[in-house]
Amino acid sequence: MQLDFSEIQNWQQFEDLALAYFEVVKDEDNNISDVFTEPSGEGGDGGRDILITLTVNDSLVTYKRKWVVQCKFYEDNVNKGCLADINIPTLIHEYGADGYLLICKNGVTAPLSTQFESLRVNCKFQYNYLIWLGNQFKKRLLTHPDLLRQFFPKYYAFTQQMNKIKTIE
């Protein structure tokens, strides 16, 4: 059995999963000392599901990085039309952020990937533009058993059963 998003019921639960991921990410050994998350709330979000501020210490200085996060819980690949009404650089600027992260349940189309690549290369403000495909996000989630237990109870139970079997052998 592999981790998949079939246990996630809807877009709201997917956003809750992304929010929960960022709330626990500071527990990893990656110099993040604090994480502040702000969900957009109910109603139209204008391209921002979550606003995340990471406090990072690189052993010389402590600084903050702010990200606008958009989650897409689509069965099909996310395409440019899904983001057509969002001016991503303006959105980043509006929130005083450093970048924009698109988290997808599945994947993206080639034109959307090309658009993000172009934004990365040509943005005069040097904002960051990232896409986490579904498999990339799942890989990150695998290191957080508490999130697996909360959002993927069937998968978590399966892994616990497999660990018991390995212990017996």
PDB file of C-alpha atoms in Angstrom:
ATOM      1  CA  MET A   1       0.000   0.000   0.000  1.00  0.00           C
ATOM      2  CA  GLN A   2       1.314   3.425  -0.937  1.00  0.00           C
ATOM      3  CA  LEU A   3       0.374   6.789   0.472  1.00  0.00           C
ATOM      4  CA  ASP A   4      -2.168   8.469  -1.756  1.00  0.00           C
ATOM      5  CA  PHE A   5      -4.626  11.295  -1.422  1.00  0.00           C
ATOM      6  CA  SER A   6      -7.722   9.059  -1.655  1.00  0.00           C
ATOM      7  CA  GLU A   7      -8.155   9.389   2.121  1.00  0.00           C
ATOM      8  CA  ILE A   8      -8.445  13.166   1.773  1.00  0.00           C
ATOM      9  CA  GLN A   9     -12.134  13.956   1.293  1.00  0.00           C
ATOM     10  CA  ASN A  10     -12.105  17.444  -0.241  1.00  0.00           C
ATOM     11  CA  TRP A  11     -10.159  20.619  -0.981  1.00  0.00           C
ATOM     12  CA  GLN A  12     -10.683  21.961   2.547  1.00  0.00           C
ATOM     13  CA  GLN A  13      -9.105  18.894   4.135  1.00  0.00           C
ATOM     14  CA  PHE A  14      -6.237  19.172   1.619  1.00  0.00           C
ATOM     15  CA  GLU A  15      -5.656  22.789   2.689  1.00  0.00           C
ATOM     16  CA  ASP A  16      -5.837  21.692   6.342  1.00  0.00           C
ATOM     17  CA  LEU A  17      -3.174  19.069   5.571  1.00  0.00           C
ATOM     18  CA  ALA A  18      -0.894  21.678   3.974  1.00  0.00           C
ATOM     19  CA  LEU A  19      -1.421  24.005   6.939  1.00  0.00           C
ATOM     20  CA  ALA A  20      -0.671  21.198   9.407  1.00  0.00           C
ATOM     21  CA  TYR A  21       2.479  20.287   7.458  1.00  0.00           C
ATOM     22  CA  PHE A  22       3.879  23.773   7.801  1.00  0.00           C
ATOM     23  CA  GLU A  23       2.976  23.902  11.481  1.00  0.00           C
ATOM     24  CA  VAL A  24       5.146  20.814  12.152  1.00  0.00           C
ATOM     25  CA  VAL A  25       7.968  21.569   9.705  1.00  0.00           C
ATOM     26  CA  LYS A  26       9.946  23.466  12.306  1.00  0.00           C
ATOM     27  CA  ASP A  27      10.463  20.173  14.144  1.00  0.00           C
ATOM     28  CA  GLU A  28      12.691  18.996  11.312  1.00  0.00           C
ATOM     29  CA  ASP A  29      16.419  19.683  11.516  1.00  0.00           C
ATOM     30  CA  ASN A  30      16.455  22.540   9.006  1.00  0.00           C
ATOM     31  CA  ASN A  31      17.206  25.704  11.013  1.00  0.00           C
ATOM     32  CA  ILE A  32      13.564  26.821  11.140  1.00  0.00           C
ATOM     33  CA  SER A  33      12.969  28.197  14.609  1.00  0.00           C
ATOM     34  CA  ASP A  34       9.376  29.339  14.197  1.00  0.00           C
ATOM     35  CA  VAL A  35       6.489  29.023  11.765  1.00  0.00           C
ATOM     36  CA  PHE A  36       3.480  31.320  11.702  1.00  0.00           C
ATOM     37  CA  THR A  37       0.557  30.232   9.524  1.00  0.00           C
ATOM     38  CA  GLU A  38      -2.466  32.251   8.451  1.00  0.00           C
ATOM     39  CA  PRO A  39      -5.227  30.427   6.568  1.00  0.00           C
ATOM     40  CA  SER A  40      -7.341  32.576   4.257  1.00  0.00           C
ATOM     41  CA  GLY A  41     -10.638  31.587   5.847  1.00  0.00           C
ATOM     42  CA  GLU A  42     -13.982  30.987   4.161  1.00  0.00           C
ATOM     43  CA  GLY A  43     -14.925  32.472   0.812  1.00  0.00           C
ATOM     44  CA  GLY A  44     -12.886  33.644  -2.155  1.00  0.00           C
ATOM     45  CA  ASP A  45      -9.195  33.738  -1.366  1.00  0.00           C
ATOM     46  CA  GLY A  46      -7.865  35.574  -4.428  1.00  0.00           C
ATOM     47  CA  GLY A  47      -5.104  32.991  -4.932  1.00  0.00           C
ATOM     48  CA  ARG A  48      -3.971  32.721  -1.315  1.00  0.00           C
ATOM     49  CA  ASP A  49      -5.034  29.733   0.764  1.00  0.00           C
ATOM     50  CA  ILE A  50      -2.314  30.057   3.391  1.00  0.00           C
ATOM     51  CA  LEU A  51       0.241  32.714   4.279  1.00  0.00           C
ATOM     52  CA  ILE A  52       3.321  31.229   5.943  1.00  0.00           C
ATOM     53  CA  THR A  53       6.118  33.055   7.716  1.00  0.00           C
ATOM     54  CA  LEU A  54       9.216  30.992   8.525  1.00  0.00           C
ATOM     55  CA  THR A  55      11.825  32.258  10.958  1.00  0.00           C
ATOM     56  CA  VAL A  56      15.160  30.797   9.877  1.00  0.00           C
ATOM     57  CA  ASN A  57      18.570  30.881  11.535  1.00  0.00           C
ATOM     58  CA  ASP A  58      21.527  30.138   9.273  1.00  0.00           C
ATOM     59  CA  SER A  59      23.983  30.309  12.235  1.00  0.00           C
ATOM     60  CA  LEU A  60      24.986  33.847  11.279  1.00  0.00           C
ATOM     61  CA  VAL A  61      21.697  35.689  11.238  1.00  0.00           C
ATOM     62  CA  THR A  62      18.015  35.080  11.894  1.00  0.00           C
ATOM     63  CA  TYR A  63      15.653  36.152   9.135  1.00  0.00           C
ATOM     64  CA  LYS A  64      12.061  35.659   8.053  1.00  0.00           C
ATOM     65  CA  ARG A  65      10.744  34.204   4.807  1.00  0.00           C
ATOM     66  CA  LYS A  66       7.101  34.681   3.883  1.00  0.00           C
ATOM     67  CA  TRP A  67       5.254  32.516   1.347  1.00  0.00           C
ATOM     68  CA  VAL A  68       1.859  32.767  -0.301  1.00  0.00           C
ATOM     69  CA  VAL A  69       0.576  29.202  -0.631  1.00  0.00           C
ATOM     70  CA  GLN A  70      -2.155  28.053  -3.008  1.00  0.00           C
ATOM     71  CA  CYS A  71      -3.493  24.479  -2.796  1.00  0.00           C
ATOM     72  CA  LYS A  72      -5.194  22.737  -5.713  1.00  0.00           C
ATOM     73  CA  PHE A  73      -7.068  19.513  -4.961  1.00  0.00           C
ATOM     74  CA  TYR A  74      -7.845  18.663  -8.585  1.00  0.00           C
ATOM     75  CA  GLU A  75      -8.115  15.186 -10.095  1.00  0.00           C
ATOM     76  CA  ASP A  76      -6.669  16.513 -13.344  1.00  0.00           C
ATOM     77  CA  ASN A  77      -3.410  18.378 -13.747  1.00  0.00           C
ATOM     78  CA  VAL A  78      -3.577  22.054 -12.814  1.00  0.00           C
ATOM     79  CA  ASN A  79      -3.418  24.247 -15.900  1.00  0.00           C
ATOM     80  CA  LYS A  80      -2.805  27.940 -16.571  1.00  0.00           C
ATOM     81  CA  GLY A  81      -6.541  28.580 -16.729  1.00  0.00           C
ATOM     82  CA  CYS A  82      -6.863  27.539 -13.069  1.00  0.00           C
ATOM     83  CA  LEU A  83      -4.661  30.498 -12.116  1.00  0.00           C
ATOM     84  CA  ALA A  84      -5.653  32.871 -14.929  1.00  0.00           C
ATOM     85  CA  ASP A  85      -7.381  35.400 -12.678  1.00  0.00           C
ATOM     86  CA  ILE A  86      -4.379  35.671 -10.344  1.00  0.00           C
ATOM     87  CA  ASN A  87      -1.477  38.035 -10.935  1.00  0.00           C
ATOM     88  CA  ILE A  88       1.014  36.043  -8.906  1.00  0.00           C
ATOM     89  CA  PRO A  89       3.786  38.697  -8.636  1.00  0.00           C
ATOM     90  CA  THR A  90       1.209  41.273  -7.507  1.00  0.00           C
ATOM     91  CA  LEU A  91      -0.165  38.813  -4.948  1.00  0.00           C
ATOM     92  CA  ILE A  92       3.316  38.195  -3.550  1.00  0.00           C
ATOM     93  CA  HIS A  93       3.921  41.942  -3.373  1.00  0.00           C
ATOM     94  CA  GLU A  94       0.544  42.579  -1.729  1.00  0.00           C
ATOM     95  CA  TYR A  95       1.424  40.276   1.166  1.00  0.00           C
ATOM     96  CA  GLY A  96       5.047  41.370   1.432  1.00  0.00           C
ATOM     97  CA  ALA A  97       6.044  37.786   0.679  1.00  0.00           C
ATOM     98  CA  ASP A  98       9.193  36.289  -0.771  1.00  0.00           C
ATOM     99  CA  GLY A  99       7.500  33.741  -2.975  1.00  0.00           C
ATOM    100  CA  TYR A 100       4.525  31.738  -4.141  1.00  0.00           C
ATOM    101  CA  LEU A 101       4.090  27.995  -3.596  1.00  0.00           C
ATOM    102  CA  LEU A 102       1.510  25.979  -5.505  1.00  0.00           C
ATOM    103  CA  ILE A 103       0.740  22.619  -3.852  1.00  0.00           C
ATOM    104  CA  CYS A 104      -1.092  20.172  -6.129  1.00  0.00           C
ATOM    105  CA  LYS A 105      -2.919  16.936  -5.431  1.00  0.00           C
ATOM    106  CA  ASN A 106      -1.584  15.603  -8.714  1.00  0.00           C
ATOM    107  CA  GLY A 107       0.439  17.467 -11.311  1.00  0.00           C
ATOM    108  CA  VAL A 108       0.544  20.497 -13.581  1.00  0.00           C
ATOM    109  CA  THR A 109       0.417  20.944 -17.332  1.00  0.00           C
ATOM    110  CA  ALA A 110       3.553  21.800 -19.288  1.00  0.00           C
ATOM    111  CA  PRO A 111       2.352  25.363 -20.039  1.00  0.00           C
ATOM    112  CA  LEU A 112       1.851  26.074 -16.322  1.00  0.00           C
ATOM    113  CA  SER A 113       5.260  24.636 -15.502  1.00  0.00           C
ATOM    114  CA  THR A 114       6.762  26.842 -18.224  1.00  0.00           C
ATOM    115  CA  GLN A 115       4.940  29.875 -16.806  1.00  0.00           C
ATOM    116  CA  PHE A 116       6.462  29.283 -13.355  1.00  0.00           C
ATOM    117  CA  GLU A 117       9.904  28.782 -14.899  1.00  0.00           C
ATOM    118  CA  SER A 118       9.537  32.061 -16.773  1.00  0.00           C
ATOM    119  CA  LEU A 119       8.449  33.857 -13.598  1.00  0.00           C
ATOM    120  CA  ARG A 120      11.512  32.491 -11.750  1.00  0.00           C
ATOM    121  CA  VAL A 121      13.895  33.610 -14.486  1.00  0.00           C
ATOM    122  CA  ASN A 122      12.351  36.952 -15.391  1.00  0.00           C
ATOM    123  CA  CYS A 123      10.947  38.340 -12.141  1.00  0.00           C
ATOM    124  CA  LYS A 124      12.709  41.642 -11.554  1.00  0.00           C
ATOM    125  CA  PHE A 125      11.816  41.468  -7.849  1.00  0.00           C
ATOM    126  CA  GLN A 126      13.539  38.061  -7.532  1.00  0.00           C
ATOM    127  CA  TYR A 127      10.496  36.403  -5.977  1.00  0.00           C
ATOM    128  CA  ASN A 128      10.502  32.619  -5.664  1.00  0.00           C
ATOM    129  CA  TYR A 129       7.961  30.537  -7.599  1.00  0.00           C
ATOM    130  CA  LEU A 130       7.624  26.882  -6.628  1.00  0.00           C
ATOM    131  CA  ILE A 131       5.337  23.986  -7.470  1.00  0.00           C
ATOM    132  CA  TRP A 132       5.012  20.897  -5.298  1.00  0.00           C
ATOM    133  CA  LEU A 133       3.484  18.094  -7.297  1.00  0.00           C
ATOM    134  CA  GLY A 134       1.383  15.553  -5.415  1.00  0.00           C
ATOM    135  CA  ASN A 135       4.200  12.998  -5.236  1.00  0.00           C
ATOM    136  CA  GLN A 136       6.626  15.608  -3.931  1.00  0.00           C
ATOM    137  CA  PHE A 137       4.179  16.660  -1.211  1.00  0.00           C
ATOM    138  CA  LYS A 138       3.524  13.023  -0.232  1.00  0.00           C
ATOM    139  CA  LYS A 139       7.264  12.421   0.084  1.00  0.00           C
ATOM    140  CA  ARG A 140       7.470  15.314   2.552  1.00  0.00           C
ATOM    141  CA  LEU A 141       4.490  13.997   4.518  1.00  0.00           C
ATOM    142  CA  LEU A 142       6.024  10.543   4.984  1.00  0.00           C
ATOM    143  CA  THR A 143       8.451  11.904   7.581  1.00  0.00           C
ATOM    144  CA  HIS A 144       5.600  13.066   9.850  1.00  0.00           C
ATOM    145  CA  PRO A 145       3.793  10.130  11.486  1.00  0.00           C
ATOM    146  CA  ASP A 146       1.445  12.421  13.407  1.00  0.00           C
ATOM    147  CA  LEU A 147       0.189  13.920  10.145  1.00  0.00           C
ATOM    148  CA  LEU A 148      -0.170  10.445   8.647  1.00  0.00           C
ATOM    149  CA  ARG A 149      -2.200   9.293  11.653  1.00  0.00           C
ATOM    150  CA  GLN A 150      -4.437  12.374  11.497  1.00  0.00           C
ATOM    151  CA  PHE A 151      -5.026  12.688   7.743  1.00  0.00           C
ATOM    152  CA  PHE A 152      -4.315   9.174   6.434  1.00  0.00           C
ATOM    153  CA  PRO A 153      -5.628   6.796   9.127  1.00  0.00           C
ATOM    154  CA  LYS A 154      -5.862   3.747   6.816  1.00  0.00           C
ATOM    155  CA  TYR A 155      -2.322   4.221   5.519  1.00  0.00           C
ATOM    156  CA  TYR A 156      -1.031   4.865   9.032  1.00  0.00           C
ATOM    157  CA  ALA A 157      -2.720   1.698  10.375  1.00  0.00           C
ATOM    158  CA  PHE A 158      -1.211  -0.282   7.502  1.00  0.00           C
ATOM    159  CA  THR A 159       2.313   0.994   8.252  1.00  0.00           C
ATOM    160  CA  GLN A 160       1.889   0.226  11.957  1.00  0.00           C
ATOM    161  CA  GLN A 161       0.763  -3.326  11.109  1.00  0.00           C
ATOM    162  CA  MET A 162       3.756  -3.757   8.796  1.00  0.00           C
ATOM    163  CA  ASN A 163       6.107  -2.541  11.530  1.00  0.00           C
ATOM    164  CA  LYS A 164       4.638  -5.140  13.914  1.00  0.00           C
ATOM    165  CA  ILE A 165       5.170  -7.893  11.347  1.00  0.00           C
ATOM    166  CA  LYS A 166       8.792  -6.815  10.811  1.00  0.00           C
ATOM    167  CA  THR A 167       9.351  -6.794  14.589  1.00  0.00           C
ATOM    168  CA  ILE A 168       8.005 -10.348  14.916  1.00  0.00           C
ATOM    169  CA  GLU A 169      10.251 -11.633  12.121  1.00  0.00           C
TER     170      GLU A 169
END
